[in-house]
Each structure stands twice: as C-alpha cells, then as structure tokens.
Tab-separated table of C-alpha atoms in Angstrom:
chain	number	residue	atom	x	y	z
A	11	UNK	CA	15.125	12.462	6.858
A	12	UNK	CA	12.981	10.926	9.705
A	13	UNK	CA	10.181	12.934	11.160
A	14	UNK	CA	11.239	14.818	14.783
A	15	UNK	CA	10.603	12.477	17.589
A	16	UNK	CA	11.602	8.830	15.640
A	17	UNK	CA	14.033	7.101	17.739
A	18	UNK	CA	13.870	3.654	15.822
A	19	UNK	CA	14.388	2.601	12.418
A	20	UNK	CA	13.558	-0.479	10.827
A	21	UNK	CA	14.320	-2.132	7.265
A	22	UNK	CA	11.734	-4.529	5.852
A	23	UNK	CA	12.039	-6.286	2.123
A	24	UNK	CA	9.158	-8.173	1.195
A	25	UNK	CA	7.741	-9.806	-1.494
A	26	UNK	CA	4.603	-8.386	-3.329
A	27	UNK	CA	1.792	-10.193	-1.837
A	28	UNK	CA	2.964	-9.787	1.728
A	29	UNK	CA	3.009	-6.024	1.236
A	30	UNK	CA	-0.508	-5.659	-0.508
A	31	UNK	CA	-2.081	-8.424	1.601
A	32	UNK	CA	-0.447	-9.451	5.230
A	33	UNK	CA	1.528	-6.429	6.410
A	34	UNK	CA	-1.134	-3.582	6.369
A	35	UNK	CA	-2.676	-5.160	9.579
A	36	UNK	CA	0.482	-6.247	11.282
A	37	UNK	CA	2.187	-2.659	10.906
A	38	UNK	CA	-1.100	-0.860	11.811
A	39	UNK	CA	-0.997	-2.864	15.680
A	40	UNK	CA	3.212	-2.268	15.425
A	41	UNK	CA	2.996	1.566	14.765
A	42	UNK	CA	0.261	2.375	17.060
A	43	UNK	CA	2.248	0.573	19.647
A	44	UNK	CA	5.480	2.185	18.850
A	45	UNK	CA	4.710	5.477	17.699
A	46	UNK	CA	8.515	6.544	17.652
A	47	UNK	CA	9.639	3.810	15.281
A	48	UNK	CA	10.066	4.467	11.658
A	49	UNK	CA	9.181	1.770	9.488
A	50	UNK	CA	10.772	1.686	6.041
A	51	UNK	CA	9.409	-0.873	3.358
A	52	UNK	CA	10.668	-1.652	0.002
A	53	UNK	CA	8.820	-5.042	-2.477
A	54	UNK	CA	11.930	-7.073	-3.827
A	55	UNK	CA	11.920	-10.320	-5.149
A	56	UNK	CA	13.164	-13.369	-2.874
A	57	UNK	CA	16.886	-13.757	-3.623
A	58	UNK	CA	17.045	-9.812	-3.585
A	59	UNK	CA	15.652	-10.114	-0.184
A	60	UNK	CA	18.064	-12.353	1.498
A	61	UNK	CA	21.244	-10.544	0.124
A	62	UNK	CA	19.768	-7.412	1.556
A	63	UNK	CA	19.168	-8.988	5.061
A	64	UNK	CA	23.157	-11.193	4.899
A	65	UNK	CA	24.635	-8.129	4.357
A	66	UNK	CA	23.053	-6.046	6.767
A	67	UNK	CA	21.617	-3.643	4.416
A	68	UNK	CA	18.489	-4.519	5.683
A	69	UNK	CA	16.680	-5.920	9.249
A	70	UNK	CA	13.680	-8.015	8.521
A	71	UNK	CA	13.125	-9.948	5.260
A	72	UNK	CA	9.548	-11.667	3.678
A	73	UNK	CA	10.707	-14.289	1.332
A	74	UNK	CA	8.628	-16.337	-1.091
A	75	UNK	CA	9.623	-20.080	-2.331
A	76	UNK	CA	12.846	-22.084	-2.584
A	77	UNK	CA	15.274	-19.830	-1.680
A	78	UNK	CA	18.280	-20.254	-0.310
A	79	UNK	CA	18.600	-18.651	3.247
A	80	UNK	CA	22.368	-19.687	4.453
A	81	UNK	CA	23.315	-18.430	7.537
A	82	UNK	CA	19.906	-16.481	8.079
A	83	UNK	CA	17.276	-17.720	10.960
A	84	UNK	CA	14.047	-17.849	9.127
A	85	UNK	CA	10.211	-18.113	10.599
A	86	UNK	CA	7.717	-19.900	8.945
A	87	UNK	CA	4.705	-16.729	8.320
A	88	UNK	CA	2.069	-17.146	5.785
A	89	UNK	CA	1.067	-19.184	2.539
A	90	UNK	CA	1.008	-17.082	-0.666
A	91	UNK	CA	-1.251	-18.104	-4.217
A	92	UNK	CA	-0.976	-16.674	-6.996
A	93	UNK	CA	-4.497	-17.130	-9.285
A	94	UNK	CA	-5.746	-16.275	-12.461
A	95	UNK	CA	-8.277	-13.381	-13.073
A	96	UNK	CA	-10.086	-12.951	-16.302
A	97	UNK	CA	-13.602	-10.965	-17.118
A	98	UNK	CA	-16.375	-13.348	-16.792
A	99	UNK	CA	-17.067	-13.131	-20.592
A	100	UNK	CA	-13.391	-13.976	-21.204
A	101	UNK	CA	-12.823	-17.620	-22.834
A	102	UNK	CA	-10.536	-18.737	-19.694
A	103	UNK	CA	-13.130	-18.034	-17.392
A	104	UNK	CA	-15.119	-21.140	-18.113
A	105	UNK	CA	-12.075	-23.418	-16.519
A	106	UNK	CA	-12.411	-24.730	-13.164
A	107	UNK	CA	-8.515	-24.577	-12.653
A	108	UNK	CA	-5.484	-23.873	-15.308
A	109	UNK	CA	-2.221	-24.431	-16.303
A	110	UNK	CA	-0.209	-21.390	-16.418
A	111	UNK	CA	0.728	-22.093	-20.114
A	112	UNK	CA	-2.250	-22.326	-20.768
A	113	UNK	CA	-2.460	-18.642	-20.501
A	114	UNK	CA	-0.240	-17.752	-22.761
A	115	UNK	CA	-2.000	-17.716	-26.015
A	116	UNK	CA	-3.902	-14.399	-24.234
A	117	UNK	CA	-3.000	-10.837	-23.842
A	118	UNK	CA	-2.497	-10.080	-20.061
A	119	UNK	CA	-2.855	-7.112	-17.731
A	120	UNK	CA	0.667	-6.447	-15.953
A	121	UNK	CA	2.246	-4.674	-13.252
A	122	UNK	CA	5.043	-2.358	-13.775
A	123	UNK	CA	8.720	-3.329	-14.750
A	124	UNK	CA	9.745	-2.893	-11.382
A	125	UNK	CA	7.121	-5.115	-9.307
A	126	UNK	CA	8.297	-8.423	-7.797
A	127	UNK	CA	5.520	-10.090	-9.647
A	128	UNK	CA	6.914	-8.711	-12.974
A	129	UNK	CA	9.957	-10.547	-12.288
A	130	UNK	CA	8.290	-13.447	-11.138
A	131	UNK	CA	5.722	-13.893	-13.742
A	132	UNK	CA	8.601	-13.345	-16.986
A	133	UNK	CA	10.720	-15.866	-14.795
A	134	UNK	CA	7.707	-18.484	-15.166
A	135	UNK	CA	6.948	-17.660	-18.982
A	136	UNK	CA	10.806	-17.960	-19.598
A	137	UNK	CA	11.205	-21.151	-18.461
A	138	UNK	CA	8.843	-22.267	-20.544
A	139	UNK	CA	10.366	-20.790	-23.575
A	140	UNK	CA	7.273	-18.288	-24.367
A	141	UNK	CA	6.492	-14.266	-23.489
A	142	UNK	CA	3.876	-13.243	-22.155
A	143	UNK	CA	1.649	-11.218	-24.355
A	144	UNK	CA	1.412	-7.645	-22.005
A	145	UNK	CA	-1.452	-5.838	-23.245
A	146	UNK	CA	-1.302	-2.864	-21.442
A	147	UNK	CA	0.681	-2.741	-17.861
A	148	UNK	CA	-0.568	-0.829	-14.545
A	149	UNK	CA	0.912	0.615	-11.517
A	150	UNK	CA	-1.599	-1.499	-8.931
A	151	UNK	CA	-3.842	-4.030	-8.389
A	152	UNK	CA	-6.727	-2.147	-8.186
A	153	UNK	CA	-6.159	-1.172	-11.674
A	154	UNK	CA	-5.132	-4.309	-13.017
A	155	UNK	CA	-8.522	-5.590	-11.612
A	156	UNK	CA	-10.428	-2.935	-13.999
A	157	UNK	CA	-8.253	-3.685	-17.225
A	158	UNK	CA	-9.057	-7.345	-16.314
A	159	UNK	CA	-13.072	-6.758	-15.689
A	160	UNK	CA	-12.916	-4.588	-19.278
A	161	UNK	CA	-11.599	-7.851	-20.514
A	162	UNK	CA	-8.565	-5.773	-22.209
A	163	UNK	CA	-6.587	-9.217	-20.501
A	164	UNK	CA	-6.027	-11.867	-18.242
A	165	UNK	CA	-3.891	-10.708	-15.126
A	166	UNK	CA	-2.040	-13.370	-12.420
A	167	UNK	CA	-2.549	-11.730	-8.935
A	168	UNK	CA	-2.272	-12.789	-5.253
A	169	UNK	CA	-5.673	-14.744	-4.439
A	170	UNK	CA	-6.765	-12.764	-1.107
A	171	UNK	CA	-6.217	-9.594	-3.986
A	172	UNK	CA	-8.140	-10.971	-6.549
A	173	UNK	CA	-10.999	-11.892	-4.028
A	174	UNK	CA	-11.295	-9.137	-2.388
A	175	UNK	CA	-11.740	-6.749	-6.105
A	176	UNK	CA	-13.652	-9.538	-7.255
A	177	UNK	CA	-16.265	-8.824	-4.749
A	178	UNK	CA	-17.119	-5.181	-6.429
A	179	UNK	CA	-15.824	-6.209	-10.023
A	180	UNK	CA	-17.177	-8.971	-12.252
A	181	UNK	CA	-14.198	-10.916	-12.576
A	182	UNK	CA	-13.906	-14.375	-12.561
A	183	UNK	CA	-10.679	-16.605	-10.432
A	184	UNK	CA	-9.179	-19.394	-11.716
A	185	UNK	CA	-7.055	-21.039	-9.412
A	186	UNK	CA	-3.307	-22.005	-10.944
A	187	UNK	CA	-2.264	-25.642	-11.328
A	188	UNK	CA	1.090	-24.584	-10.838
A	189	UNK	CA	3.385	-25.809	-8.223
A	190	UNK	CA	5.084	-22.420	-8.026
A	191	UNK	CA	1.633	-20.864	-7.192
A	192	UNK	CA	1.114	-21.770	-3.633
A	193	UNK	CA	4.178	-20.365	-2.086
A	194	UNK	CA	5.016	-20.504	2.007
A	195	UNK	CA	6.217	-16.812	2.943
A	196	UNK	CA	9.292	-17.066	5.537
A	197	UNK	CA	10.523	-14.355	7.612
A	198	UNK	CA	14.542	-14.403	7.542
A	199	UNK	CA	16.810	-12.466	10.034
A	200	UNK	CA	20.526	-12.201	10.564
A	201	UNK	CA	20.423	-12.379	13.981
A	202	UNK	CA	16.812	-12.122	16.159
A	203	UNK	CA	18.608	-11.626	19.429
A	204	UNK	CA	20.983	-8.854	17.945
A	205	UNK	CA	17.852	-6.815	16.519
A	206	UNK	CA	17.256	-3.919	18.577
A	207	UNK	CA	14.111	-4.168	21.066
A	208	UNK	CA	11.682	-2.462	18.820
A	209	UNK	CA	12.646	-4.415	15.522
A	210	UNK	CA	12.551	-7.845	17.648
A	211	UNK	CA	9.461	-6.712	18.502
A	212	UNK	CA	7.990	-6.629	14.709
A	213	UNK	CA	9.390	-9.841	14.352
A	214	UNK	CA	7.607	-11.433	17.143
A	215	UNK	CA	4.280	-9.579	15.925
A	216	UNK	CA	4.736	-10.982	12.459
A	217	UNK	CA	5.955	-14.638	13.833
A	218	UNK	CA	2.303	-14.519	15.652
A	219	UNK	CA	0.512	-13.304	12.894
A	220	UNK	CA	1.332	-16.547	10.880
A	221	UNK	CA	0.902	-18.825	13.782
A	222	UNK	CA	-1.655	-21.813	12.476
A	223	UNK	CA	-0.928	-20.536	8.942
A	224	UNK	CA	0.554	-24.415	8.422
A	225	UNK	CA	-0.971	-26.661	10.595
C-alpha cells in the first residue's frame, strides 16, 4: 500500500553497485522534486533485469555488462569496478593489481545469498572451475568492510564502496585485472516515450547523471 497522497509509481531493477553507489543522489534531487511519486527499488542481476523491464513487470532497468537488451532502448549511464579489499596485514595486500584467481586460495568476506554480487562473484569462480572459500557472509558493505579490516577475509566490492570505508578502516584496494571488473552500467527501457511524465522524468535525470561518464 502506497502512502495517502502518491499519485505515481515507478519500478526500478538495478544492479548492486548502482544502488549502493549512483542512485542515492539521483533519487534524493527526483523525490524532492516529485514528492507524490513512489519510487520502488529492487537489486537483480543483469539478465533478471531486462526480462523484468521486456515484460513490463518493471519501468526502468540498471544493467551491468554484456547483456543482451533486444527490443529495449538502452542509455549509456555510468562505469562500474569491482576491486579487491583485504586488511593491510593480509598477504594480498602487498600486490599492486591481481588476478581474480588469484584470490582464491583465501577465505573471503561475502554478501548474502540473495545479493547480485553473490551471483556475480560464484558466476566468476565457476567458470574457472574453483569455489570461493566464504568465510563468514554479511548483509552490507559496511560490514563486509569490518570482517575485511579484522582480516577474517578478502571481500570483492564496488571501488567508489571500498574507497569510501577505506577512508575510516585500514583496508587496503587492489584493483582487479579482470576484464569483467570494469563494467559500463546501461539504463534499458521498453519504451521512453510511453513512460508516464514522472518516470520519463527519472530517466532523463539518470541519462544526465552519466553524461561525460565515457568520454
């Protein structure tokens, strides 16, 4: 049930970096400018994501990657990294930049089962044949960060995250050699012009949030 007075709705998927790092500031400036708009947001991985927006289940999609987007307009946003995080005592931590399977031999901090990260991170391990060693798993970043400072394990995390605990926790990044690790976000729709007003409306604040994002 909506609270009294919401006369808009709008359906977002995005992937876990865009919610935790790019969205807070994007939705503050939305909702103050439409206070009767009802913003619902739900973290799904990519391919999740653009089923949800094809069949309508859903207006405004963040996707990660190579994914396919058939019959979907998408929007270039934002670029997405995924780093490494270790305590500064941790053996890792002496490496200027690593190999994800390099990581492997170590226990990690994880998210949840249900995190898009999760997913993404037991994709990556699977293709190369290994599992990754979860030492103990949290529900956030800002928890993951303290596991990973108490050097209970290693943790993969979006950089701007990492960064920004890293500048109250002694924690040391290691950017990922990784391919997969520097990801361009895209904003897919079914239709722009057939949004309502106030949904086009987040579109065309997120579409000039990531203006200059690939130049």
């Amino acid at each position: 049930m909506y609270s009294v007075g919401v006369k808009g709705h709008v359906g977002v998927f995005a992937n876990t970096t865009a919610i935790s790092e790019f969205l807070p500031a994007v939705l503050r400036t939305y909702l103050i400018n439409h206070p009767d708009v009802y913003v619902d947001i739900h973290e799904r991985l990519s391919p999740d994501i653009v089923r949800a927006v094809q069949d309508g289940s859903v207006d405004i999609g963040i996707v990660a990657g190579e994914v396919r987007t058939e019959g979907l307009q998408v929007m270039p946003y934002r670029r997405d990294r995924l780093v490494l995080a270790t305590a500064l005592s941790h053996p890792l931590a002496q490496a200027s930049e690593i190999d994800f399977a390099q990581t492997l031999d170590h226990n990690f901090v994880g998210p949840p089962d249900e995190s898009a990260i999760y997913a993404f991170l037991k994709r990556a391990s699977s293709d190369l044949q290994r599992t990754i060693r979860w030492r103990i798993r949290v529900s956030n970043f800002e928890a993951a960060c303290r596991m990973i400072e108490a050097n209970i394990g290693i943790g993969v995390l979006p950089e701007g995250t990492a960064r920004r605990h890293a500048q109250s926790m002694a924690l040391k990044i290691v950017p990922l050699t990784n391919e997969w690790a520097v990801r361009k976000l895209q904003i897919c729709v079914a239709d722009r012009e057939a949004l309502p007003l106030f949904a086009r409306k987040l579109v065309d604040l997120l579409v000039a949030d990531g203006i200059g994002q690939f130049e």
